[in-house]
CSV table of C-alpha atoms and ligand atoms in Angstrom, one decimal:
chain,number,residue,atom,x,y,z
A,1,UNK,CA,-24.5,-21.3,-2.4
A,2,UNK,CA,-26.4,-21.5,-5.7
A,3,UNK,CA,-25.6,-19.3,-8.7
A,4,UNK,CA,-28.1,-16.9,-10.2
A,5,UNK,CA,-28.6,-19.3,-13.1
A,6,UNK,CA,-29.4,-22.2,-10.8
A,7,UNK,CA,-32.2,-20.1,-9.2
A,8,UNK,CA,-33.5,-18.6,-12.5
A,9,UNK,CA,-37.2,-19.1,-13.2
A,10,UNK,CA,-38.4,-18.5,-16.8
A,11,UNK,CA,-40.4,-15.3,-17.1
A,12,UNK,CA,-39.5,-13.8,-13.7
A,13,UNK,CA,-38.4,-10.2,-13.9
A,14,UNK,CA,-36.7,-7.6,-11.8
A,15,UNK,CA,-37.5,-4.5,-13.8
A,16,UNK,CA,-40.8,-3.6,-15.5
A,17,UNK,CA,-40.2,-1.7,-18.8
A,18,UNK,CA,-43.2,-0.2,-20.4
A,19,UNK,CA,-44.3,-2.4,-23.3
A,20,UNK,CA,-43.6,0.2,-25.9
A,21,UNK,CA,-40.3,1.3,-24.4
A,22,UNK,CA,-37.4,0.1,-26.5
A,23,UNK,CA,-35.0,2.1,-24.3
A,24,UNK,CA,-31.8,3.0,-26.2
A,25,UNK,CA,-32.9,0.7,-29.0
A,26,UNK,CA,-34.9,3.3,-30.8
A,27,UNK,CA,-31.7,5.2,-31.6
A,28,UNK,CA,-30.3,2.2,-33.5
A,29,UNK,CA,-31.1,1.1,-37.1
A,30,UNK,CA,-33.2,-2.1,-37.1
A,31,UNK,CA,-30.3,-4.2,-38.6
A,32,UNK,CA,-28.3,-3.6,-35.5
A,33,UNK,CA,-31.0,-4.7,-33.0
A,34,UNK,CA,-30.6,-8.1,-31.3
A,35,UNK,CA,-33.0,-10.7,-32.6
A,36,UNK,CA,-33.2,-12.9,-29.5
A,37,UNK,CA,-33.2,-12.1,-25.8
A,38,UNK,CA,-29.9,-12.2,-23.9
A,39,UNK,CA,-29.5,-15.5,-22.0
A,40,UNK,CA,-29.6,-13.9,-18.6
A,41,UNK,CA,-30.8,-15.4,-15.3
A,42,UNK,CA,-34.4,-14.5,-14.6
A,43,UNK,CA,-35.0,-13.4,-11.1
A,44,UNK,CA,-37.0,-10.9,-9.1
A,45,UNK,CA,-35.4,-7.7,-7.9
A,46,UNK,CA,-35.3,-8.9,-4.4
A,47,UNK,CA,-33.7,-12.2,-5.4
A,48,UNK,CA,-30.9,-10.2,-7.1
A,49,UNK,CA,-30.4,-7.9,-4.1
A,50,UNK,CA,-30.2,-10.8,-1.7
A,51,UNK,CA,-27.9,-12.8,-3.9
A,52,UNK,CA,-25.3,-10.0,-4.0
A,53,UNK,CA,-25.7,-9.1,-0.4
A,54,UNK,CA,-25.1,-12.7,0.6
A,55,UNK,CA,-22.0,-12.8,-1.7
A,56,UNK,CA,-20.6,-9.7,-0.2
A,57,UNK,CA,-20.8,-11.2,3.3
A,58,UNK,CA,-18.8,-14.2,2.3
A,59,UNK,CA,-15.8,-11.9,2.1
A,60,UNK,CA,-14.2,-10.1,5.0
A,61,UNK,CA,-14.5,-6.4,4.6
A,62,UNK,CA,-13.4,-3.4,6.5
A,63,UNK,CA,-17.0,-2.2,6.3
A,64,UNK,CA,-17.8,-5.0,8.8
A,65,UNK,CA,-14.8,-5.3,11.1
A,66,UNK,CA,-11.3,-4.2,12.0
A,67,UNK,CA,-8.4,-5.1,9.8
A,68,UNK,CA,-5.1,-5.2,11.8
A,69,UNK,CA,-2.9,-6.4,8.9
A,70,UNK,CA,0.6,-5.2,9.4
A,71,UNK,CA,2.5,-3.1,6.8
A,72,UNK,CA,-0.7,-2.2,5.1
A,73,UNK,CA,-1.4,1.1,6.8
A,74,UNK,CA,-4.5,2.6,5.3
A,75,UNK,CA,-7.3,0.0,5.3
A,76,UNK,CA,-10.3,1.8,3.9
A,77,UNK,CA,-11.3,4.5,1.4
A,78,UNK,CA,-12.7,7.6,3.1
A,79,UNK,CA,-16.0,8.0,1.2
A,80,UNK,CA,-15.5,11.6,0.3
A,81,UNK,CA,-12.3,10.8,-1.7
A,82,UNK,CA,-14.3,8.2,-3.7
A,83,UNK,CA,-16.7,10.9,-4.7
A,84,UNK,CA,-13.9,13.2,-5.8
A,85,UNK,CA,-12.3,10.4,-7.9
A,86,UNK,CA,-15.7,9.7,-9.6
A,87,UNK,CA,-16.3,13.3,-10.8
A,88,UNK,CA,-17.1,12.9,-14.5
A,89,UNK,CA,-14.6,15.6,-15.6
A,90,UNK,CA,-11.8,13.4,-14.2
A,91,UNK,CA,-13.2,9.9,-14.5
A,92,UNK,CA,-14.2,10.2,-18.1
A,93,UNK,CA,-11.1,11.9,-19.4
A,94,UNK,CA,-9.4,9.7,-21.9
A,95,UNK,CA,-5.6,9.5,-21.6
A,96,UNK,CA,-5.2,10.0,-25.3
A,97,UNK,CA,-6.8,13.4,-25.4
A,98,UNK,CA,-4.1,15.7,-26.8
A,99,UNK,CA,-2.1,17.2,-24.0
A,100,UNK,CA,0.6,19.1,-25.9
A,101,UNK,CA,1.1,22.8,-25.5
A,102,UNK,CA,-1.9,24.9,-26.6
A,103,UNK,CA,-4.2,21.9,-27.3
A,104,UNK,CA,-7.5,22.8,-25.7
A,105,UNK,CA,-8.6,23.0,-22.1
A,106,UNK,CA,-9.9,19.5,-21.5
A,107,UNK,CA,-6.9,18.2,-19.7
A,108,UNK,CA,-5.8,21.3,-17.8
A,109,UNK,CA,-7.6,20.3,-14.6
A,110,UNK,CA,-6.1,16.8,-14.6
A,111,UNK,CA,-2.6,18.2,-15.3
A,112,UNK,CA,-3.0,20.7,-12.5
A,113,UNK,CA,-3.9,17.9,-10.1
A,114,UNK,CA,-0.8,16.0,-11.0
A,115,UNK,CA,1.4,19.1,-10.8
A,116,UNK,CA,-0.1,20.3,-7.4
A,117,UNK,CA,0.0,16.8,-5.9
A,118,UNK,CA,3.7,16.5,-6.8
A,119,UNK,CA,4.2,19.9,-5.1
A,120,UNK,CA,2.4,18.7,-1.9
A,121,UNK,CA,4.4,15.5,-1.8
A,122,UNK,CA,7.6,17.5,-2.2
A,123,UNK,CA,6.5,19.6,0.8
A,124,UNK,CA,5.7,16.6,2.9
A,125,UNK,CA,9.0,14.8,2.1
A,126,UNK,CA,11.4,17.7,1.6
A,127,UNK,CA,12.4,16.4,-1.9
A,128,UNK,CA,13.0,18.6,-4.9
A,129,UNK,CA,10.8,16.8,-7.4
A,130,UNK,CA,8.4,13.9,-7.8
A,131,UNK,CA,7.2,11.5,-10.4
A,132,UNK,CA,3.7,10.0,-9.9
A,133,UNK,CA,4.1,7.4,-12.6
A,134,UNK,CA,5.0,4.2,-10.7
A,135,UNK,CA,2.0,1.9,-10.2
A,136,UNK,CA,3.0,0.4,-6.8
A,137,UNK,CA,5.6,0.5,-4.0
A,138,UNK,CA,7.8,-2.1,-5.6
A,139,UNK,CA,7.5,-0.3,-9.0
A,140,UNK,CA,8.6,2.9,-7.2
A,141,UNK,CA,11.6,1.1,-5.8
A,142,UNK,CA,12.6,-0.1,-9.2
A,143,UNK,CA,12.3,3.4,-10.6
A,144,UNK,CA,14.3,4.8,-7.7
A,145,UNK,CA,17.1,2.4,-8.1
A,146,UNK,CA,17.1,3.0,-11.8
A,147,UNK,CA,17.5,6.7,-11.0
A,148,UNK,CA,20.5,5.9,-8.8
A,149,UNK,CA,22.0,3.8,-11.6
A,150,UNK,CA,21.5,6.6,-14.1
A,151,UNK,CA,23.1,9.1,-11.8
A,152,UNK,CA,26.3,7.0,-11.3
A,153,UNK,CA,26.5,6.1,-15.0
A,154,UNK,CA,26.3,9.7,-16.0
A,155,UNK,CA,29.0,10.7,-13.5
A,156,UNK,CA,31.2,7.9,-14.8
A,157,UNK,CA,31.1,6.1,-11.4
A,158,UNK,CA,31.7,2.4,-11.5
A,159,UNK,CA,29.3,1.1,-8.9
A,160,UNK,CA,27.9,-2.4,-8.5
A,161,UNK,CA,26.4,-2.8,-5.1
A,162,UNK,CA,23.4,-1.8,-3.1
A,163,UNK,CA,23.2,-2.3,0.6
A,164,UNK,CA,19.9,-3.5,2.1
A,165,UNK,CA,19.6,-4.2,5.8
A,166,UNK,CA,17.7,-7.4,6.9
A,167,UNK,CA,15.0,-5.3,8.5
A,168,UNK,CA,14.1,-3.7,5.1
A,169,UNK,CA,11.0,-4.7,3.2
A,170,UNK,CA,11.4,-7.8,1.1
A,171,UNK,CA,10.8,-5.9,-2.2
A,172,UNK,CA,13.9,-3.8,-1.6
A,173,UNK,CA,16.5,-6.5,-2.5
A,174,UNK,CA,14.3,-7.7,-5.3
A,175,UNK,CA,14.1,-4.2,-6.9
A,176,UNK,CA,17.9,-3.6,-6.6
A,177,UNK,CA,18.6,-7.0,-8.2
A,178,UNK,CA,16.2,-6.4,-11.1
A,179,UNK,CA,17.9,-3.0,-11.7
A,180,UNK,CA,21.2,-4.9,-12.1
A,181,UNK,CA,22.9,-4.5,-8.7
A,182,UNK,CA,24.5,-7.0,-6.4
A,183,UNK,CA,22.6,-6.8,-3.1
A,184,UNK,CA,24.7,-6.8,0.1
A,185,UNK,CA,22.6,-7.6,3.2
A,186,UNK,CA,23.6,-6.5,6.6
A,187,UNK,CA,22.3,-7.8,9.9
A,188,UNK,CA,20.4,-5.4,12.2
A,189,UNK,CA,21.2,-5.0,15.8
A,190,UNK,CA,18.6,-4.5,18.5
A,191,UNK,CA,16.0,-4.2,15.7
A,192,UNK,CA,17.6,-1.4,13.7
A,193,UNK,CA,20.6,-0.8,11.4
A,194,UNK,CA,23.9,-1.4,13.1
A,195,UNK,CA,26.3,1.4,11.9
A,196,UNK,CA,29.3,-0.8,12.5
A,197,UNK,CA,27.9,-3.6,10.3
A,198,UNK,CA,27.2,-1.0,7.7
A,199,UNK,CA,30.7,0.5,7.9
A,200,UNK,CA,32.2,-2.9,7.5
A,201,UNK,CA,30.6,-3.4,4.0
A,202,UNK,CA,30.9,0.2,2.8
A,203,UNK,CA,33.4,0.8,-0.1
A,204,UNK,CA,33.5,2.8,-3.3
A,205,UNK,CA,31.6,0.1,-5.2
A,206,UNK,CA,28.4,0.9,-3.2
A,207,UNK,CA,25.9,2.8,-5.3
A,208,UNK,CA,23.3,3.2,-2.7
A,209,UNK,CA,21.8,2.2,0.7
A,210,UNK,CA,18.1,1.3,0.8
A,211,UNK,CA,16.5,2.0,4.1
A,212,UNK,CA,12.9,1.2,5.2
A,213,UNK,CA,11.8,3.7,7.9
A,214,UNK,CA,10.1,2.8,10.0
A,215,UNK,CA,11.5,-0.6,9.3
A,216,UNK,CA,9.6,-3.8,9.1
A,217,UNK,CA,9.7,-4.2,12.9
A,218,UNK,CA,7.8,-0.9,13.2
A,219,UNK,CA,10.9,0.8,14.6
A,220,UNK,CA,12.5,4.1,13.8
A,221,UNK,CA,16.0,4.0,12.5
A,222,UNK,CA,17.7,5.9,15.2
A,223,UNK,CA,21.2,5.8,13.7
A,224,UNK,CA,20.2,7.9,10.7
A,225,UNK,CA,22.8,10.6,11.0
A,226,UNK,CA,25.7,8.1,11.1
A,227,UNK,CA,24.2,6.2,8.1
A,228,UNK,CA,23.9,9.5,6.1
A,229,UNK,CA,27.5,10.3,7.0
A,230,UNK,CA,28.8,6.9,5.8
A,231,UNK,CA,26.9,7.1,2.5
A,232,UNK,CA,28.4,10.6,1.9
A,233,UNK,CA,31.9,9.4,2.5
A,234,UNK,CA,31.6,6.8,-0.3
A,235,UNK,CA,29.5,8.8,-2.7
A,236,UNK,CA,26.6,6.3,-2.2
A,237,UNK,CA,23.0,7.6,-2.6
A,238,UNK,CA,20.5,7.1,0.1
A,239,UNK,CA,17.1,5.5,-0.6
A,240,UNK,CA,14.2,6.0,1.8
A,241,UNK,CA,11.4,3.4,1.6
A,242,UNK,CA,8.5,5.5,2.8
A,243,UNK,CA,5.7,3.0,2.0
A,244,UNK,CA,4.5,3.4,5.5
A,245,UNK,CA,4.7,7.2,5.6
A,246,UNK,CA,1.7,7.5,7.8
A,247,UNK,CA,4.0,6.7,10.7
A,248,UNK,CA,6.1,9.8,10.1
A,249,UNK,CA,4.3,12.3,7.9
A,250,UNK,CA,4.3,15.8,9.4
A,251,UNK,CA,7.2,14.8,11.7
A,252,UNK,CA,10.2,14.0,9.6
A,253,UNK,CA,11.1,14.9,6.0
A,254,UNK,CA,13.5,12.4,4.4
A,255,UNK,CA,14.9,15.2,2.2
A,256,UNK,CA,15.9,17.2,5.2
A,257,UNK,CA,17.7,14.2,6.6
A,258,UNK,CA,19.8,13.8,3.5
A,259,UNK,CA,18.0,11.3,1.4
A,260,UNK,CA,18.3,11.3,-2.4
A,261,UNK,CA,15.3,9.1,-3.3
A,262,UNK,CA,12.1,8.4,-1.4
A,263,UNK,CA,9.1,6.4,-2.5
A,264,UNK,CA,5.6,6.6,-1.0
A,265,UNK,CA,2.7,4.3,-1.3
A,266,UNK,CA,-0.4,6.4,-1.9
A,267,UNK,CA,-2.2,3.1,-1.5
A,268,UNK,CA,-1.1,2.8,2.1
A,269,UNK,CA,-0.9,6.3,3.5
A,270,UNK,CA,-3.1,8.5,1.3
A,271,UNK,CA,-6.7,7.3,1.2
A,272,UNK,CA,-6.4,4.1,-0.9
A,273,UNK,CA,-6.1,0.9,1.0
A,274,UNK,CA,-3.4,-1.6,0.4
A,275,UNK,CA,-4.1,-5.3,0.3
A,276,UNK,CA,-7.0,-5.3,-2.1
A,277,UNK,CA,-4.9,-6.2,-5.1
A,278,UNK,CA,-4.8,-2.7,-6.5
A,279,UNK,CA,-4.9,-0.2,-8.0
A,280,UNK,CA,-1.8,1.2,-6.4
A,281,UNK,CA,0.5,4.2,-6.8
A,282,UNK,CA,4.1,4.5,-5.7
A,283,UNK,CA,5.4,8.1,-6.4
A,284,UNK,CA,9.1,8.7,-6.2
A,285,UNK,CA,10.7,11.9,-5.0
A,286,UNK,CA,14.3,12.9,-5.6
A,287,UNK,CA,16.8,15.4,-4.4
A,288,UNK,CA,18.1,18.2,-6.6
A,289,UNK,CA,21.0,16.1,-8.1
A,290,UNK,CA,18.6,13.4,-9.5
A,291,UNK,CA,16.0,15.7,-11.0
A,292,UNK,CA,17.2,15.5,-14.6
A,293,UNK,CA,16.9,11.7,-14.6
A,294,UNK,CA,13.2,11.5,-13.6
A,295,UNK,CA,10.9,9.6,-16.0
A,296,UNK,CA,9.1,11.4,-18.8
A,297,UNK,CA,6.7,12.9,-19.3
A,298,UNK,CA,6.7,15.6,-16.7
A,299,UNK,CA,4.0,18.1,-16.0
A,300,UNK,CA,5.3,21.7,-16.2
A,301,UNK,CA,3.6,25.0,-15.5
A,302,UNK,CA,4.0,27.8,-18.0
A,303,UNK,CA,4.2,31.5,-17.1
A,304,UNK,CA,0.7,32.0,-18.2
A,305,UNK,CA,-0.6,29.3,-15.8
A,306,UNK,CA,-1.1,26.6,-18.5
A,307,UNK,CA,0.1,23.1,-17.8
A,308,UNK,CA,1.6,20.8,-20.4
A,309,UNK,CA,3.5,17.6,-20.7
A,310,UNK,CA,7.2,18.0,-21.3
A,311,UNK,CA,9.2,15.2,-22.9
A,312,UNK,CA,12.4,17.2,-23.3
A,313,UNK,CA,14.7,15.6,-20.7
A,314,UNK,CA,17.6,14.0,-22.6
A,315,UNK,CA,19.0,12.3,-19.4
A,316,UNK,CA,15.6,10.9,-18.3
A,317,UNK,CA,15.4,7.2,-17.6
A,318,UNK,CA,12.4,7.3,-20.0
A,319,UNK,CA,9.0,5.7,-19.6
A,320,UNK,CA,8.3,3.5,-16.7
A,321,UNK,CA,4.5,3.2,-17.0
A,322,UNK,CA,1.9,3.6,-19.7
A,323,UNK,CA,0.4,7.1,-19.7
A,324,UNK,CA,0.7,8.9,-16.4
A,325,UNK,CA,0.2,6.4,-13.6
A,326,UNK,CA,-3.0,5.5,-11.7
A,327,UNK,CA,-4.8,8.8,-11.9
A,328,UNK,CA,-7.8,7.8,-9.8
A,329,UNK,CA,-5.5,7.1,-6.9
A,330,UNK,CA,-3.9,10.6,-7.3
A,331,UNK,CA,-7.3,12.2,-7.0
A,332,UNK,CA,-8.0,10.4,-3.7
A,333,UNK,CA,-4.6,11.3,-2.3
A,334,UNK,CA,-5.0,14.9,-3.4
A,335,UNK,CA,-8.4,15.3,-1.8
A,336,UNK,CA,-7.3,13.6,1.3
A,337,UNK,CA,-4.2,15.8,1.8
A,338,UNK,CA,-6.1,19.0,1.2
A,339,UNK,CA,-9.0,17.9,3.5
A,340,UNK,CA,-6.6,17.0,6.4
A,341,UNK,CA,-4.4,20.0,6.0
A,342,UNK,CA,-1.3,20.5,8.0
A,343,UNK,CA,-2.7,19.7,11.4
A,344,UNK,CA,-4.8,16.9,10.2
A,345,UNK,CA,-1.7,15.2,8.7
A,346,UNK,CA,0.1,15.5,12.0
A,347,UNK,CA,-2.9,14.2,13.9
A,348,UNK,CA,-3.2,11.1,11.6
A,349,UNK,CA,0.4,10.2,12.3
A,350,UNK,CA,0.1,10.7,16.0
A,351,UNK,CA,-3.1,8.6,16.2
A,352,UNK,CA,-1.5,5.8,14.1
A,353,UNK,CA,1.5,5.7,16.5
A,354,UNK,CA,-0.6,6.0,19.6
A,355,UNK,CA,-3.0,3.2,18.6
A,356,UNK,CA,-0.1,0.8,17.8
A,357,UNK,CA,1.6,1.6,21.1
A,358,UNK,CA,-1.6,1.1,23.0
A,359,UNK,CA,-2.1,-2.4,21.5
A,360,UNK,CA,1.6,-3.2,22.2
A,361,UNK,CA,1.2,-2.2,25.9
A,362,UNK,CA,-2.0,-4.1,26.4
A,363,UNK,CA,-0.5,-7.3,24.8
A,364,UNK,CA,3.0,-7.2,26.3
A,365,UNK,CA,2.1,-9.6,29.1
A,366,UNK,CA,0.4,-12.0,26.9
A,367,UNK,CA,2.6,-12.3,23.8
A,368,UNK,CA,6.4,-12.2,23.4
A,369,UNK,CA,7.4,-8.8,22.0
A,370,UNK,CA,11.0,-9.1,20.9
A,371,UNK,CA,11.9,-5.4,20.6
A,372,UNK,CA,9.5,-4.1,23.2
A,373,UNK,CA,10.0,-0.3,23.1
A,374,UNK,CA,8.1,2.6,21.6
A,375,UNK,CA,7.1,1.6,18.1
A,376,UNK,CA,5.8,3.6,15.2
A,377,UNK,CA,2.6,2.6,13.3
A,378,UNK,CA,2.9,-1.1,14.0
A,379,UNK,CA,4.7,-3.7,16.1
A,380,UNK,CA,5.9,-7.2,15.8
A,381,UNK,CA,5.0,-9.8,18.4
A,382,UNK,CA,5.8,-13.5,18.5
A,383,UNK,CA,4.0,-16.7,19.4
A,384,UNK,CA,7.2,-18.5,20.3
A,385,UNK,CA,5.9,-19.4,23.8
A,386,UNK,CA,2.6,-20.7,22.4
A,387,UNK,CA,4.4,-22.6,19.7
A,388,UNK,CA,6.3,-24.6,22.3
A,389,UNK,CA,2.8,-26.0,23.2
A,390,UNK,CA,1.9,-26.6,19.6
A,391,UNK,CA,-0.1,-23.4,18.9
A,392,UNK,CA,1.6,-21.5,16.1
A,393,UNK,CA,1.1,-17.9,14.8
A,394,UNK,CA,-1.0,-19.4,12.0
A,395,UNK,CA,-3.4,-21.0,14.5
A,396,UNK,CA,-3.8,-17.7,16.4
A,397,UNK,CA,-4.4,-15.8,13.2
A,398,UNK,CA,-7.1,-18.4,12.2
A,399,UNK,CA,-8.7,-18.1,15.6
A,400,UNK,CA,-9.0,-14.4,15.1
A,401,UNK,CA,-11.1,-15.0,12.0
A,402,UNK,CA,-13.6,-16.9,14.1
A,403,UNK,CA,-14.0,-13.8,16.3
A,404,UNK,CA,-14.7,-11.6,13.3
A,405,UNK,CA,-11.3,-9.9,13.0
A,406,UNK,CA,-9.1,-10.0,10.0
A,407,UNK,CA,-5.8,-11.7,10.8
A,408,UNK,CA,-2.6,-9.7,11.3
A,409,UNK,CA,0.3,-10.3,9.0
A,410,UNK,CA,2.1,-13.5,10.0
A,411,UNK,CA,5.6,-14.9,9.4
A,412,UNK,CA,6.8,-11.5,8.2
A,413,UNK,CA,9.3,-10.0,8.8
A,414,UNK,CA,11.5,-13.1,8.5
A,415,UNK,CA,13.8,-12.0,11.3
A,416,UNK,CA,11.3,-12.8,14.1
A,417,UNK,CA,10.1,-16.4,14.5
A,418,UNK,CA,6.4,-17.1,14.7
A,419,UNK,CA,5.7,-13.4,14.3
A,420,UNK,CA,2.4,-11.6,14.2
A,421,UNK,CA,2.7,-8.1,12.8
A,422,UNK,CA,-0.1,-5.9,14.1
A,423,UNK,CA,-1.1,-2.5,12.7
A,424,UNK,CA,-4.3,-0.8,13.9
A,425,UNK,CA,-4.1,2.5,11.9
A,426,UNK,CA,-5.1,5.9,12.9
A,427,UNK,CA,-8.9,5.4,12.4
A,428,UNK,CA,-10.0,2.7,14.9
A,429,UNK,CA,-11.7,3.8,18.1
A,430,UNK,CA,-10.5,2.8,21.5
A,431,UNK,CA,-13.5,0.5,21.9
A,432,UNK,CA,-12.7,-1.4,18.7
A,433,UNK,CA,-9.0,-1.7,19.7
A,434,UNK,CA,-10.1,-3.1,23.1
A,435,UNK,CA,-12.4,-5.6,21.5
A,436,UNK,CA,-9.6,-6.8,19.3
A,437,UNK,CA,-7.2,-7.2,22.3
A,438,UNK,CA,-9.8,-8.9,24.4
A,439,UNK,CA,-10.5,-11.4,21.7
A,440,UNK,CA,-6.8,-12.0,21.1
A,441,UNK,CA,-6.2,-12.6,24.8
A,442,UNK,CA,-9.1,-15.1,24.8
A,443,UNK,CA,-7.4,-17.0,22.0
A,444,UNK,CA,-4.1,-17.0,23.8
A,445,UNK,CA,-5.8,-18.4,26.9
A,446,UNK,CA,-7.4,-21.1,24.7
A,447,UNK,CA,-3.9,-22.0,23.5
A,448,UNK,CA,-3.3,-23.3,27.0
A,449,UNK,CA,-6.6,-25.0,27.7
A,450,UNK,CA,-7.8,-26.2,24.4
A,451,UNK,CA,-5.1,-26.0,21.7
A,452,UNK,CA,-6.9,-28.5,19.5
A,453,UNK,CA,-9.8,-26.2,18.8
A,454,UNK,CA,-7.3,-23.6,17.5
A,455,UNK,CA,-5.9,-26.2,15.1
A,456,UNK,CA,-9.4,-26.5,13.6
A,457,UNK,CA,-10.0,-22.8,13.3
A,458,UNK,CA,-11.6,-21.1,11.5
A,459,UNK,CA,-15.0,-22.8,11.8
A,460,UNK,CA,-17.4,-19.8,11.4
A,461,UNK,CA,-16.1,-18.5,8.0
A,462,UNK,CA,-17.6,-19.5,4.6
A,463,UNK,CA,-14.4,-21.4,3.8
A,464,UNK,CA,-12.7,-23.5,6.5
A,465,UNK,CA,-8.9,-23.9,6.8
A,466,UNK,CA,-7.3,-24.8,3.5
A,467,UNK,CA,-4.4,-26.9,2.6
A,468,UNK,CA,-2.6,-23.9,1.2
A,469,UNK,CA,0.0,-25.9,-0.7
A,470,UNK,CA,-2.6,-27.9,-2.4
A,471,UNK,CA,-4.7,-24.8,-3.1
A,472,UNK,CA,-1.8,-23.4,-5.1
A,473,UNK,CA,-0.4,-26.5,-6.7
A,474,UNK,CA,-3.5,-28.6,-7.5
A,475,UNK,CA,-6.0,-25.9,-8.3
A,476,UNK,CA,-9.3,-27.1,-9.5
A,477,UNK,CA,-11.5,-24.3,-10.8
A,478,UNK,CA,-15.1,-25.2,-11.5
A,479,UNK,CA,-18.5,-24.1,-10.6
B,501,PLP,C1,4.1,-2.5,1.0
B,501,PLP,C2,5.5,-2.1,1.1
B,501,PLP,C3,6.3,-2.1,-0.1
B,501,PLP,C4,5.8,-2.6,-1.4
B,501,PLP,O1,4.6,-1.9,-1.9
B,501,PLP,P1,3.7,-2.6,-3.0
B,501,PLP,O2,2.8,-1.5,-3.4
B,501,PLP,O3,3.0,-3.7,-2.3
B,501,PLP,O4,4.6,-3.1,-4.1
B,501,PLP,C5,7.6,-1.7,0.0
B,501,PLP,N1,8.1,-1.3,1.2
B,501,PLP,C6,7.4,-1.3,2.3
B,501,PLP,C7,8.0,-0.9,3.6
B,501,PLP,C8,6.1,-1.7,2.3
B,501,PLP,O5,5.3,-1.8,3.5
């Protein structure tokens, strides 16, 4: 495809300013005006529109087709939340506008949104307080583990270990390690945490247990009460990775179950999609005993209804992000939660779980499903049988691209070979789900009759199959 400069023709124009109209220029003194024209490509309006429309079609987008990527929950921005986030009173607010007590009214609305969203998240999770500062899920985990460390330090506890089951998200052990802990991994049994394996590694050195729920197999951790009991016995804190909260919101509150820390991914559950490279937001909620360690600043509400930023928390872990977090993402989450309301939140969860189970049932006779029982928002299948004939999960994923679907997550979680992790979300219609399954079943049939064609896939996309190692190691960037 040609660039705009390659198709530029001297003198061709897309807009038609009146000869005498200098636009904004007449506000400026002459010595600040540009002497020469900008070296822009010269095209007609239609050429420009077509150029960008063509470009947009080279990318897969959820505006075009379904996106069954596992562990990414929300895949699209509801349009109304975009409108809310773009309101000029919010979008144009500079983070350096003074926000100390009594300093004007410009920031009151923004502070109220932060305050009220924290309250709503407390309500949804059963936690005592929240910080909205972390910029992503992994950043929230790091914040949460730092809070656990601060708690034990303050109490004079000598704790060095964090336990992470092998069915937890891969960022969990990384976050615990960066926060200075030794990570102890335990093997899951039948797809969930095995209380016996946990008991075997529990001792008084354990600072905390990090649990992903639902875990990376899309399964609910049914042994929760036993896990809570074991943590209590050894004065270990309990961490709930709630990145995929859309599987459970309105149904279970981690705070009620005994958790001390929970992180959510607003960019998975609350109206901002994950997987687009950002921006994200990974708020962290804590139980009563961790409140005093939360990052500063915190938004507080005075008796007269004014909001202000309070920095006076001597035991706080301090700053963990510049300014206040990704405010635009808060606005979308706030609007989304208010619009759904109590019943809407419950419906979203039920639809997400129903859609995943529908796909699981329709596929169970075509793909191996290692833990084939009621799942939450996603399930993990495996192409082990196809792989025996030379068609791997990768080939199936590439085949789906040719049918116009985005590929599911593949080769994650690590505990299932040749896995495809499929998550439909709460928003796709039954017709769309059926089209996806029919196409997938077609591909699986082809893995028997014409495996070679799948090794070639994709053939209909703007870029064919890449040598992924070479693409990363021998990058050549030029026009
Ligand atoms: C996505 C995810 C994370 C990490 O979130 P990021 O925003 O990508 O850092 C952590 N835990 C689970 C269970 C996830 O699905």
